[in-house]
Amino acid sequence: MDLGIALLVQAAMTMPFVVPRPPEIEPATWAAYGLTTLTVVPLVWRRRAPVAVLLAILATSTLYVLALEGPGQPLPYTGLVIVYTIAHLSSPGKRLATAGLMVVAVPVSVWLNTGSARELTFSLFVFGAAYVFGRLQDARQRAHLIEAERAAARERARIAREMHDILSHAVSLMIVQAEAGPVAVRAAPERAEAAFEAISETGREAMTQLRQMLGLLREGPEGAPPREPQPDVSGIPALVERVRAGGLLVEYTTEGGVRALPAATGASAYRIVQEALTNVVKHAGAHRADVRLAHADGVLGVTVTDDGRGSAPGPAGRGSGGHGLTGIRERAAAHGGTVTTGPGPGGRGFEVRVLLPVPSTAEVGR
């Protein structure tokens, strides 16, 4: 890039040497052209040593004016490029020193050339514009960098939520089943077999979802594995069955006409139900939980209620901001939704109620 810019500047500065000159003016010489080229060459190193390049350009330009009678240039190309570069890439100290140097160098250059106020005003304007454009480019790149860092932070938070939901749910169910297994072996062997099958099924489901997620993280632009669909509300019945197999009585109901949901909304609804049921299994000490999805115009309501110990403080701060409820709130907020938590109906147990905005069917199909 730097070499290309130097060649472009050299082409611009060559034009006055190839355009025919009036007979009364001395013809351009190869010495003048060579010194012009020497003024351009330092631009190749403009980003590695911008201040040194500026000093070299000032020295060769001054030598050109004092020692040779060559064609003038319509614009100080090399000076504008290096001032822009310093304003864009250099530290505040170097930028301040450059500004001070140019305040002195520009009037001196004008005095050595025409000494007119018109040239002085124009020169100060174009150098000031080059400096401003350099600062604007620096601000633009910094803004892009900040946005990229924010996007990376959002992606890390999303991956953390997914990993937490998958692992927390699966491990919680497996622990409950494993703890119940020895008792069931002695009292009801057929129940023990069902418990071990539930552990196996839960583990396989968790591994499948983890492989899908890790596959998305590893995939590249070429030869990438196909993207697996994220779970959505159609997977909630199977989720309920797995939790029910762990010994918790779970009822699942839907209200309203089932509507098409955006993939992201459906995935969030599934994860919200998954995390709410995981909290019930881990912290509630409940015997029953109810999952209800209510489809209405422009909104999807997700409600999970249990008959457990309510919002009393637990290991994960149930009702007081543990990771599970934090993840639910983050998922809802990502869609512009709301989350309400508190005692269930009649003051018993605990209820998580989420409202997710849903675009119209026409918008979903776009």
mmCIF file of C-alpha atoms in Angstrom:
data_model
loop_
_atom_site.group_PDB
_atom_site.id
_atom_site.type_symbol
_atom_site.label_atom_id
_atom_site.label_comp_id
_atom_site.label_asym_id
_atom_site.label_seq_id
_atom_site.Cartn_x
_atom_site.Cartn_y
_atom_site.Cartn_z
ATOM 1 C CA MET A 1 0.000 0.000 0.000
ATOM 2 C CA ASP A 2 2.732 2.477 0.923
ATOM 3 C CA LEU A 3 4.630 1.707 -2.267
ATOM 4 C CA GLY A 4 1.460 2.198 -4.307
ATOM 5 C CA ILE A 5 0.776 5.573 -2.672
ATOM 6 C CA ALA A 6 4.380 6.643 -3.321
ATOM 7 C CA LEU A 7 4.048 5.687 -7.005
ATOM 8 C CA LEU A 8 0.756 7.588 -7.271
ATOM 9 C CA VAL A 9 2.337 10.704 -5.755
ATOM 10 C CA GLN A 10 5.330 10.322 -8.078
ATOM 11 C CA ALA A 11 2.972 10.190 -11.071
ATOM 12 C CA ALA A 12 1.224 13.382 -9.918
ATOM 13 C CA MET A 13 4.541 15.193 -9.388
ATOM 14 C CA THR A 14 5.808 14.063 -12.808
ATOM 15 C CA MET A 15 3.061 15.893 -14.696
ATOM 16 C CA PRO A 16 4.622 19.387 -14.494
ATOM 17 C CA PHE A 17 7.816 17.907 -16.001
ATOM 18 C CA VAL A 18 6.102 16.397 -19.054
ATOM 19 C CA VAL A 19 3.670 19.216 -19.798
ATOM 20 C CA PRO A 20 5.259 21.632 -22.338
ATOM 21 C CA ARG A 21 6.553 24.858 -20.749
ATOM 22 C CA PRO A 22 6.426 28.372 -22.253
ATOM 23 C CA PRO A 23 9.567 29.259 -24.283
ATOM 24 C CA GLU A 24 10.616 32.046 -21.916
ATOM 25 C CA ILE A 25 10.890 29.560 -19.008
ATOM 26 C CA GLU A 26 13.946 27.372 -18.581
ATOM 27 C CA PRO A 27 13.259 23.726 -19.547
ATOM 28 C CA ALA A 28 12.937 21.175 -16.752
ATOM 29 C CA THR A 29 16.136 19.269 -15.984
ATOM 30 C CA TRP A 30 16.787 15.696 -15.027
ATOM 31 C CA ALA A 31 18.460 16.919 -11.830
ATOM 32 C CA ALA A 32 15.244 18.660 -10.776
ATOM 33 C CA TYR A 33 13.224 15.556 -11.593
ATOM 34 C CA GLY A 34 15.645 13.352 -9.664
ATOM 35 C CA LEU A 35 15.360 15.589 -6.598
ATOM 36 C CA THR A 36 11.569 15.457 -6.933
ATOM 37 C CA THR A 37 11.750 11.671 -6.894
ATOM 38 C CA LEU A 38 14.018 11.822 -3.839
ATOM 39 C CA THR A 39 11.286 13.821 -2.114
ATOM 40 C CA VAL A 40 8.730 11.071 -2.815
ATOM 41 C CA VAL A 41 10.812 7.997 -1.922
ATOM 42 C CA PRO A 42 10.564 8.436 1.888
ATOM 43 C CA LEU A 43 6.779 7.894 1.649
ATOM 44 C CA VAL A 44 7.472 4.158 1.336
ATOM 45 C CA TRP A 45 8.328 4.200 5.064
ATOM 46 C CA ARG A 46 5.587 6.646 6.071
ATOM 47 C CA ARG A 47 3.859 4.283 8.541
ATOM 48 C CA ARG A 48 7.031 2.868 10.088
ATOM 49 C CA ALA A 49 8.765 6.187 10.805
ATOM 50 C CA PRO A 50 6.342 9.015 10.005
ATOM 51 C CA VAL A 51 8.204 11.807 11.817
ATOM 52 C CA ALA A 52 11.528 10.868 10.198
ATOM 53 C CA VAL A 53 9.800 10.804 6.804
ATOM 54 C CA LEU A 54 8.363 14.283 7.477
ATOM 55 C CA LEU A 55 11.835 15.654 8.261
ATOM 56 C CA ALA A 56 13.285 14.020 5.144
ATOM 57 C CA ILE A 57 10.531 15.525 2.975
ATOM 58 C CA LEU A 58 11.083 18.986 4.486
ATOM 59 C CA ALA A 59 14.825 18.724 3.826
ATOM 60 C CA THR A 60 14.547 17.574 0.202
ATOM 61 C CA SER A 61 11.760 20.080 -0.543
ATOM 62 C CA THR A 62 13.831 22.948 0.852
ATOM 63 C CA LEU A 63 16.840 21.809 -1.187
ATOM 64 C CA TYR A 64 14.664 21.700 -4.321
ATOM 65 C CA VAL A 65 13.503 25.308 -3.812
ATOM 66 C CA LEU A 66 16.933 26.704 -2.935
ATOM 67 C CA ALA A 67 19.270 24.785 -5.265
ATOM 68 C CA LEU A 68 17.287 24.119 -8.428
ATOM 69 C CA GLU A 69 14.974 25.986 -10.752
ATOM 70 C CA GLY A 70 12.417 23.261 -11.422
ATOM 71 C CA PRO A 71 8.706 23.234 -12.147
ATOM 72 C CA GLY A 72 6.439 24.027 -9.262
ATOM 73 C CA GLN A 73 3.667 21.705 -8.060
ATOM 74 C CA PRO A 74 -0.038 22.618 -7.828
ATOM 75 C CA LEU A 75 -0.245 20.877 -4.426
ATOM 76 C CA PRO A 76 2.337 19.833 -1.802
ATOM 77 C CA TYR A 77 1.482 16.160 -2.303
ATOM 78 C CA THR A 78 4.212 14.588 -0.176
ATOM 79 C CA GLY A 79 3.629 16.975 2.721
ATOM 80 C CA LEU A 80 -0.122 16.359 2.704
ATOM 81 C CA VAL A 81 0.336 12.571 2.710
ATOM 82 C CA ILE A 82 2.763 12.565 5.627
ATOM 83 C CA VAL A 83 0.738 15.046 7.696
ATOM 84 C CA TYR A 84 -2.341 12.844 7.188
ATOM 85 C CA THR A 85 -0.312 9.776 8.224
ATOM 86 C CA ILE A 86 1.007 11.391 11.407
ATOM 87 C CA ALA A 87 -2.474 12.630 12.360
ATOM 88 C CA HIS A 88 -3.842 9.129 11.780
ATOM 89 C CA LEU A 89 -1.180 6.887 13.320
ATOM 90 C CA SER A 90 1.097 8.825 15.655
ATOM 91 C CA SER A 91 0.910 9.520 19.374
ATOM 92 C CA PRO A 92 -0.461 12.815 20.732
ATOM 93 C CA GLY A 93 3.063 14.073 21.446
ATOM 94 C CA LYS A 94 4.229 13.479 17.884
ATOM 95 C CA ARG A 95 1.048 15.030 16.500
ATOM 96 C CA LEU A 96 1.577 18.152 18.611
ATOM 97 C CA ALA A 97 5.211 18.434 17.542
ATOM 98 C CA THR A 98 4.206 18.031 13.884
ATOM 99 C CA ALA A 99 1.551 20.742 14.183
ATOM 100 C CA GLY A 100 4.111 23.121 15.693
ATOM 101 C CA LEU A 101 6.630 22.308 12.986
ATOM 102 C CA MET A 102 4.115 22.881 10.196
ATOM 103 C CA VAL A 103 3.083 26.240 11.669
ATOM 104 C CA VAL A 104 6.690 27.326 11.077
ATOM 105 C CA ALA A 105 7.479 25.346 7.895
ATOM 106 C CA VAL A 106 4.421 26.387 5.862
ATOM 107 C CA PRO A 107 4.993 30.176 6.129
ATOM 108 C CA VAL A 108 8.714 29.703 5.394
ATOM 109 C CA SER A 109 7.903 27.613 2.303
ATOM 110 C CA VAL A 110 5.420 30.236 1.088
ATOM 111 C CA TRP A 111 7.987 32.998 1.663
ATOM 112 C CA LEU A 112 10.570 31.087 -0.401
ATOM 113 C CA ASN A 113 8.032 30.583 -3.209
ATOM 114 C CA THR A 114 5.648 33.504 -3.881
ATOM 115 C CA GLY A 115 5.325 35.145 -0.487
ATOM 116 C CA SER A 116 1.661 35.884 -1.174
ATOM 117 C CA ALA A 117 -1.073 35.857 1.443
ATOM 118 C CA ARG A 118 -3.233 33.887 -0.987
ATOM 119 C CA GLU A 119 -0.746 31.005 -1.125
ATOM 120 C CA LEU A 120 -0.261 31.121 2.643
ATOM 121 C CA THR A 121 -4.009 30.892 3.290
ATOM 122 C CA PHE A 122 -4.436 28.043 0.817
ATOM 123 C CA SER A 123 -1.445 26.099 2.187
ATOM 124 C CA LEU A 124 -2.626 26.388 5.791
ATOM 125 C CA PHE A 125 -6.082 25.238 4.708
ATOM 126 C CA VAL A 126 -4.955 22.114 2.814
ATOM 127 C CA PHE A 127 -2.505 21.039 5.539
ATOM 128 C CA GLY A 128 -5.185 21.600 8.174
ATOM 129 C CA ALA A 129 -7.624 19.516 6.113
ATOM 130 C CA ALA A 130 -5.071 16.694 5.792
ATOM 131 C CA TYR A 131 -4.597 16.697 9.561
ATOM 132 C CA VAL A 132 -8.364 16.673 10.208
ATOM 133 C CA PHE A 133 -8.928 13.803 7.768
ATOM 134 C CA GLY A 134 -6.202 11.811 9.535
ATOM 135 C CA ARG A 135 -7.853 12.338 12.917
ATOM 136 C CA LEU A 136 -11.272 11.392 11.501
ATOM 137 C CA GLN A 137 -9.857 8.159 10.094
ATOM 138 C CA ASP A 138 -8.321 7.339 13.470
ATOM 139 C CA ALA A 139 -11.658 7.981 15.213
ATOM 140 C CA ARG A 140 -13.469 5.821 12.665
ATOM 141 C CA GLN A 141 -11.104 2.893 13.161
ATOM 142 C CA ARG A 142 -11.332 3.200 16.934
ATOM 143 C CA ALA A 143 -15.130 3.126 16.709
ATOM 144 C CA HIS A 144 -14.962 -0.020 14.566
ATOM 145 C CA LEU A 145 -12.565 -1.612 17.062
ATOM 146 C CA ILE A 146 -14.864 -0.805 19.989
ATOM 147 C CA GLU A 147 -17.852 -2.233 18.125
ATOM 148 C CA ALA A 148 -15.865 -5.394 17.289
ATOM 149 C CA GLU A 149 -14.923 -5.800 20.954
ATOM 150 C CA ARG A 150 -18.539 -5.340 21.993
ATOM 151 C CA ALA A 151 -19.658 -7.897 19.415
ATOM 152 C CA ALA A 152 -17.047 -10.351 20.727
ATOM 153 C CA ALA A 153 -18.252 -9.756 24.297
ATOM 154 C CA ARG A 154 -21.862 -10.380 23.233
ATOM 155 C CA GLU A 155 -20.822 -13.576 21.485
ATOM 156 C CA ARG A 156 -18.884 -14.780 24.544
ATOM 157 C CA ALA A 157 -21.933 -14.095 26.708
ATOM 158 C CA ARG A 158 -24.154 -15.993 24.267
ATOM 159 C CA ILE A 159 -21.827 -19.004 24.218
ATOM 160 C CA ALA A 160 -21.612 -18.922 28.021
ATOM 161 C CA ARG A 161 -25.419 -18.960 28.263
ATOM 162 C CA GLU A 162 -25.675 -21.872 25.838
ATOM 163 C CA MET A 163 -23.002 -23.899 27.651
ATOM 164 C CA HIS A 164 -24.585 -23.144 31.020
ATOM 165 C CA ASP A 165 -28.055 -24.132 29.855
ATOM 166 C CA ILE A 166 -26.931 -27.372 28.222
ATOM 167 C CA LEU A 167 -24.579 -28.561 30.952
ATOM 168 C CA SER A 168 -26.527 -27.334 33.963
ATOM 169 C CA HIS A 169 -29.730 -28.955 32.773
ATOM 170 C CA ALA A 170 -28.129 -32.260 31.816
ATOM 171 C CA VAL A 171 -25.912 -32.589 34.892
ATOM 172 C CA SER A 172 -28.749 -31.666 37.262
ATOM 173 C CA LEU A 173 -31.004 -34.379 35.847
ATOM 174 C CA MET A 174 -28.208 -36.935 35.873
ATOM 175 C CA ILE A 175 -27.377 -36.163 39.515
ATOM 176 C CA VAL A 176 -31.016 -36.533 40.563
ATOM 177 C CA GLN A 177 -31.311 -39.846 38.734
ATOM 178 C CA ALA A 178 -27.981 -41.133 40.054
ATOM 179 C CA GLU A 179 -28.908 -40.290 43.645
ATOM 180 C CA ALA A 180 -32.231 -42.058 43.273
ATOM 181 C CA GLY A 181 -30.676 -45.089 41.578
ATOM 182 C CA PRO A 182 -29.319 -46.963 44.637
ATOM 183 C CA VAL A 183 -32.641 -46.592 46.479
ATOM 184 C CA ALA A 184 -34.557 -47.775 43.443
ATOM 185 C CA VAL A 185 -32.278 -50.802 42.984
ATOM 186 C CA ARG A 186 -33.246 -52.041 46.443
ATOM 187 C CA ALA A 187 -36.896 -51.046 46.454
ATOM 188 C CA ALA A 188 -38.042 -51.165 42.826
ATOM 189 C CA PRO A 189 -35.551 -52.579 40.317
ATOM 190 C CA GLU A 190 -37.779 -51.639 37.362
ATOM 191 C CA ARG A 191 -37.570 -47.991 38.414
ATOM 192 C CA ALA A 192 -33.783 -48.256 38.668
ATOM 193 C CA GLU A 193 -33.611 -49.418 35.062
ATOM 194 C CA ALA A 194 -35.719 -46.433 33.997
ATOM 195 C CA ALA A 195 -33.475 -44.103 35.986
ATOM 196 C CA PHE A 196 -30.331 -45.391 34.299
ATOM 197 C CA GLU A 197 -31.979 -45.104 30.893
ATOM 198 C CA ALA A 198 -32.896 -41.503 31.692
ATOM 199 C CA ILE A 199 -29.282 -40.790 32.683
ATOM 200 C CA SER A 200 -28.058 -42.274 29.418
ATOM 201 C CA GLU A 201 -30.606 -40.361 27.338
ATOM 202 C CA THR A 202 -29.844 -37.082 29.074
ATOM 203 C CA GLY A 203 -26.106 -37.554 28.573
ATOM 204 C CA ARG A 204 -26.525 -38.365 24.878
ATOM 205 C CA GLU A 205 -28.742 -35.308 24.347
ATOM 206 C CA ALA A 206 -26.213 -33.061 26.093
ATOM 207 C CA MET A 207 -23.350 -34.455 24.016
ATOM 208 C CA THR A 208 -25.326 -33.934 20.800
ATOM 209 C CA GLN A 209 -26.013 -30.291 21.633
ATOM 210 C CA LEU A 210 -22.416 -29.695 22.702
ATOM 211 C CA ARG A 211 -21.118 -31.202 19.472
ATOM 212 C CA GLN A 212 -23.419 -28.930 17.490
ATOM 213 C CA MET A 213 -22.196 -25.871 19.362
ATOM 214 C CA LEU A 214 -18.521 -26.813 19.093
ATOM 215 C CA GLY A 215 -19.012 -27.561 15.400
ATOM 216 C CA LEU A 216 -20.315 -24.024 14.873
ATOM 217 C CA LEU A 217 -17.311 -22.599 16.723
ATOM 218 C CA ARG A 218 -14.837 -24.601 14.644
ATOM 219 C CA GLU A 219 -16.428 -24.294 11.229
ATOM 220 C CA GLY A 220 -14.615 -22.330 8.514
ATOM 221 C CA PRO A 221 -15.696 -20.840 5.203
ATOM 222 C CA GLU A 222 -14.668 -23.915 3.208
ATOM 223 C CA GLY A 223 -15.476 -27.532 3.997
ATOM 224 C CA ALA A 224 -17.471 -26.478 7.026
ATOM 225 C CA PRO A 225 -19.896 -28.933 8.602
ATOM 226 C CA PRO A 226 -23.552 -28.118 7.972
ATOM 227 C CA ARG A 227 -25.235 -26.010 10.622
ATOM 228 C CA GLU A 228 -27.591 -27.965 12.847
ATOM 229 C CA PRO A 229 -30.837 -26.196 13.754
ATOM 230 C CA GLN A 230 -31.102 -24.737 17.228
ATOM 231 C CA PRO A 231 -33.779 -26.292 19.459
ATOM 232 C CA ASP A 232 -37.105 -24.502 19.404
ATOM 233 C CA VAL A 233 -40.544 -24.781 20.981
ATOM 234 C CA SER A 234 -41.207 -28.025 19.096
ATOM 235 C CA GLY A 235 -38.541 -29.621 21.294
ATOM 236 C CA ILE A 236 -40.175 -28.625 24.577
ATOM 237 C CA PRO A 237 -42.345 -31.797 24.846
ATOM 238 C CA ALA A 238 -39.219 -33.984 24.613
ATOM 239 C CA LEU A 239 -37.505 -31.744 27.163
ATOM 240 C CA VAL A 240 -40.484 -32.141 29.507
ATOM 241 C CA GLU A 241 -40.366 -35.915 29.074
ATOM 242 C CA ARG A 242 -36.696 -36.048 30.069
ATOM 243 C CA VAL A 243 -37.364 -34.014 33.209
ATOM 244 C CA ARG A 244 -40.429 -36.125 33.973
ATOM 245 C CA ALA A 245 -38.289 -39.262 33.709
ATOM 246 C CA GLY A 246 -36.173 -37.838 36.508
ATOM 247 C CA GLY A 247 -39.094 -38.078 38.928
ATOM 248 C CA LEU A 248 -40.565 -34.572 38.704
ATOM 249 C CA LEU A 249 -44.182 -34.430 37.576
ATOM 250 C CA VAL A 250 -44.257 -31.886 34.749
ATOM 251 C CA GLU A 251 -47.342 -30.765 32.844
ATOM 252 C CA TYR A 252 -47.009 -28.938 29.535
ATOM 253 C CA THR A 253 -49.844 -26.912 28.038
ATOM 254 C CA THR A 254 -50.209 -24.402 25.217
ATOM 255 C CA GLU A 255 -52.750 -21.633 24.775
ATOM 256 C CA GLY A 256 -53.835 -19.744 21.695
ATOM 257 C CA GLY A 257 -53.203 -20.628 18.099
ATOM 258 C CA VAL A 258 -49.657 -21.815 17.503
ATOM 259 C CA ARG A 259 -47.844 -19.216 15.391
ATOM 260 C CA ALA A 260 -44.654 -19.272 13.329
ATOM 261 C CA LEU A 261 -41.753 -18.014 15.411
ATOM 262 C CA PRO A 262 -38.404 -16.610 14.287
ATOM 263 C CA ALA A 263 -35.643 -19.152 14.841
ATOM 264 C CA ALA A 264 -33.958 -16.992 17.498
ATOM 265 C CA THR A 265 -37.209 -16.506 19.431
ATOM 266 C CA GLY A 266 -38.022 -20.216 19.323
ATOM 267 C CA ALA A 267 -34.530 -21.143 20.513
ATOM 268 C CA SER A 268 -34.719 -18.632 23.371
ATOM 269 C CA ALA A 269 -38.137 -19.933 24.454
ATOM 270 C CA TYR A 270 -36.742 -23.478 24.556
ATOM 271 C CA ARG A 271 -33.684 -22.403 26.576
ATOM 272 C CA ILE A 272 -35.816 -20.380 28.990
ATOM 273 C CA VAL A 273 -38.014 -23.414 29.721
ATOM 274 C CA GLN A 274 -34.916 -25.603 30.012
ATOM 275 C CA GLU A 275 -33.241 -23.289 32.508
ATOM 276 C CA ALA A 276 -36.407 -22.757 34.538
ATOM 277 C CA LEU A 277 -36.921 -26.529 34.849
ATOM 278 C CA THR A 278 -33.241 -26.961 35.746
ATOM 279 C CA ASN A 279 -33.714 -24.485 38.593
ATOM 280 C CA VAL A 280 -36.760 -26.444 39.772
ATOM 281 C CA VAL A 281 -34.778 -29.706 39.793
ATOM 282 C CA LYS A 282 -31.725 -28.180 41.511
ATOM 283 C CA HIS A 283 -33.233 -25.809 44.048
ATOM 284 C CA ALA A 284 -36.979 -26.098 44.486
ATOM 285 C CA GLY A 285 -37.490 -29.454 46.205
ATOM 286 C CA ALA A 286 -40.731 -29.557 44.207
ATOM 287 C CA HIS A 287 -43.010 -32.436 43.320
ATOM 288 C CA ARG A 288 -44.743 -30.773 40.405
ATOM 289 C CA ALA A 289 -44.018 -28.147 37.759
ATOM 290 C CA ASP A 290 -46.234 -26.625 35.084
ATOM 291 C CA VAL A 291 -44.970 -25.268 31.780
ATOM 292 C CA ARG A 292 -47.322 -23.069 29.789
ATOM 293 C CA LEU A 293 -46.806 -21.394 26.424
ATOM 294 C CA ALA A 294 -49.362 -18.754 25.483
ATOM 295 C CA HIS A 295 -49.421 -17.634 21.837
ATOM 296 C CA ALA A 296 -51.046 -14.247 21.244
ATOM 297 C CA ASP A 297 -50.828 -11.473 18.697
ATOM 298 C CA GLY A 298 -47.347 -10.041 18.831
ATOM 299 C CA VAL A 299 -46.210 -11.866 21.970
ATOM 300 C CA LEU A 300 -45.262 -15.298 23.266
ATOM 301 C CA GLY A 301 -45.802 -15.948 26.964
ATOM 302 C CA VAL A 302 -43.645 -18.572 28.694
ATOM 303 C CA THR A 303 -44.602 -19.495 32.259
ATOM 304 C CA VAL A 304 -42.969 -22.132 34.469
ATOM 305 C CA THR A 305 -44.483 -22.693 37.917
ATOM 306 C CA ASP A 306 -43.553 -25.185 40.640
ATOM 307 C CA ASP A 307 -44.854 -26.158 44.093
ATOM 308 C CA GLY A 308 -41.445 -26.104 45.771
ATOM 309 C CA ARG A 309 -39.842 -23.945 48.426
ATOM 310 C CA GLY A 310 -40.419 -20.691 46.589
ATOM 311 C CA SER A 311 -37.949 -17.838 46.586
ATOM 312 C CA ALA A 312 -36.139 -18.788 49.764
ATOM 313 C CA PRO A 313 -32.382 -18.392 49.283
ATOM 314 C CA GLY A 314 -30.768 -21.484 47.859
ATOM 315 C CA PRO A 315 -27.360 -22.556 46.597
ATOM 316 C CA ALA A 316 -27.801 -20.574 43.392
ATOM 317 C CA GLY A 317 -29.772 -17.753 44.901
ATOM 318 C CA ARG A 318 -33.143 -18.907 43.490
ATOM 319 C CA GLY A 319 -35.139 -15.761 42.933
ATOM 320 C CA SER A 320 -32.208 -13.557 43.930
ATOM 321 C CA GLY A 321 -30.178 -13.378 40.745
ATOM 322 C CA GLY A 322 -28.338 -16.688 40.279
ATOM 323 C CA HIS A 323 -26.770 -17.566 36.958
ATOM 324 C CA GLY A 324 -29.895 -19.350 35.746
ATOM 325 C CA LEU A 325 -32.270 -16.446 36.237
ATOM 326 C CA THR A 326 -29.629 -14.048 34.943
ATOM 327 C CA GLY A 327 -29.399 -16.086 31.754
ATOM 328 C CA ILE A 328 -33.194 -16.058 31.401
ATOM 329 C CA ARG A 329 -33.277 -12.282 31.783
ATOM 330 C CA GLU A 330 -30.465 -11.844 29.253
ATOM 331 C CA ARG A 331 -32.253 -14.018 26.705
ATOM 332 C CA ALA A 332 -35.502 -12.136 27.144
ATOM 333 C CA ALA A 333 -33.765 -8.744 26.984
ATOM 334 C CA ALA A 334 -32.093 -9.739 23.701
ATOM 335 C CA HIS A 335 -35.585 -9.874 22.149
ATOM 336 C CA GLY A 336 -36.953 -6.830 23.944
ATOM 337 C CA GLY A 337 -38.923 -9.057 26.321
ATOM 338 C CA THR A 338 -39.612 -8.956 30.049
ATOM 339 C CA VAL A 339 -39.159 -11.408 32.928
ATOM 340 C CA THR A 340 -41.205 -11.567 36.131
ATOM 341 C CA THR A 341 -40.299 -13.908 38.987
ATOM 342 C CA GLY A 342 -41.857 -14.487 42.365
ATOM 343 C CA PRO A 343 -44.243 -16.693 44.340
ATOM 344 C CA GLY A 344 -46.560 -18.925 42.366
ATOM 345 C CA PRO A 345 -50.375 -18.912 42.486
ATOM 346 C CA GLY A 346 -51.679 -18.643 46.029
ATOM 347 C CA GLY A 347 -48.220 -17.740 47.302
ATOM 348 C CA ARG A 348 -46.948 -21.310 46.876
ATOM 349 C CA GLY A 349 -43.823 -22.327 45.067
ATOM 350 C CA PHE A 350 -42.088 -20.157 42.477
ATOM 351 C CA GLU A 351 -43.063 -18.782 39.101
ATOM 352 C CA VAL A 352 -41.030 -17.531 36.162
ATOM 353 C CA ARG A 353 -43.062 -15.580 33.624
ATOM 354 C CA VAL A 354 -41.469 -14.349 30.384
ATOM 355 C CA LEU A 355 -43.041 -12.284 27.611
ATOM 356 C CA LEU A 356 -41.234 -12.359 24.259
ATOM 357 C CA PRO A 357 -42.302 -10.018 21.434
ATOM 358 C CA VAL A 358 -43.030 -11.896 18.215
ATOM 359 C CA PRO A 359 -43.128 -10.195 14.794
ATOM 360 C CA SER A 360 -46.037 -10.745 12.479
ATOM 361 C CA THR A 361 -46.171 -13.800 10.232
ATOM 362 C CA ALA A 362 -45.199 -11.702 7.223
ATOM 363 C CA GLU A 363 -42.090 -10.421 8.980
ATOM 364 C CA VAL A 364 -41.120 -13.954 10.100
ATOM 365 C CA GLY A 365 -41.243 -15.192 6.515
ATOM 366 C CA ARG A 366 -38.854 -12.564 5.183
#
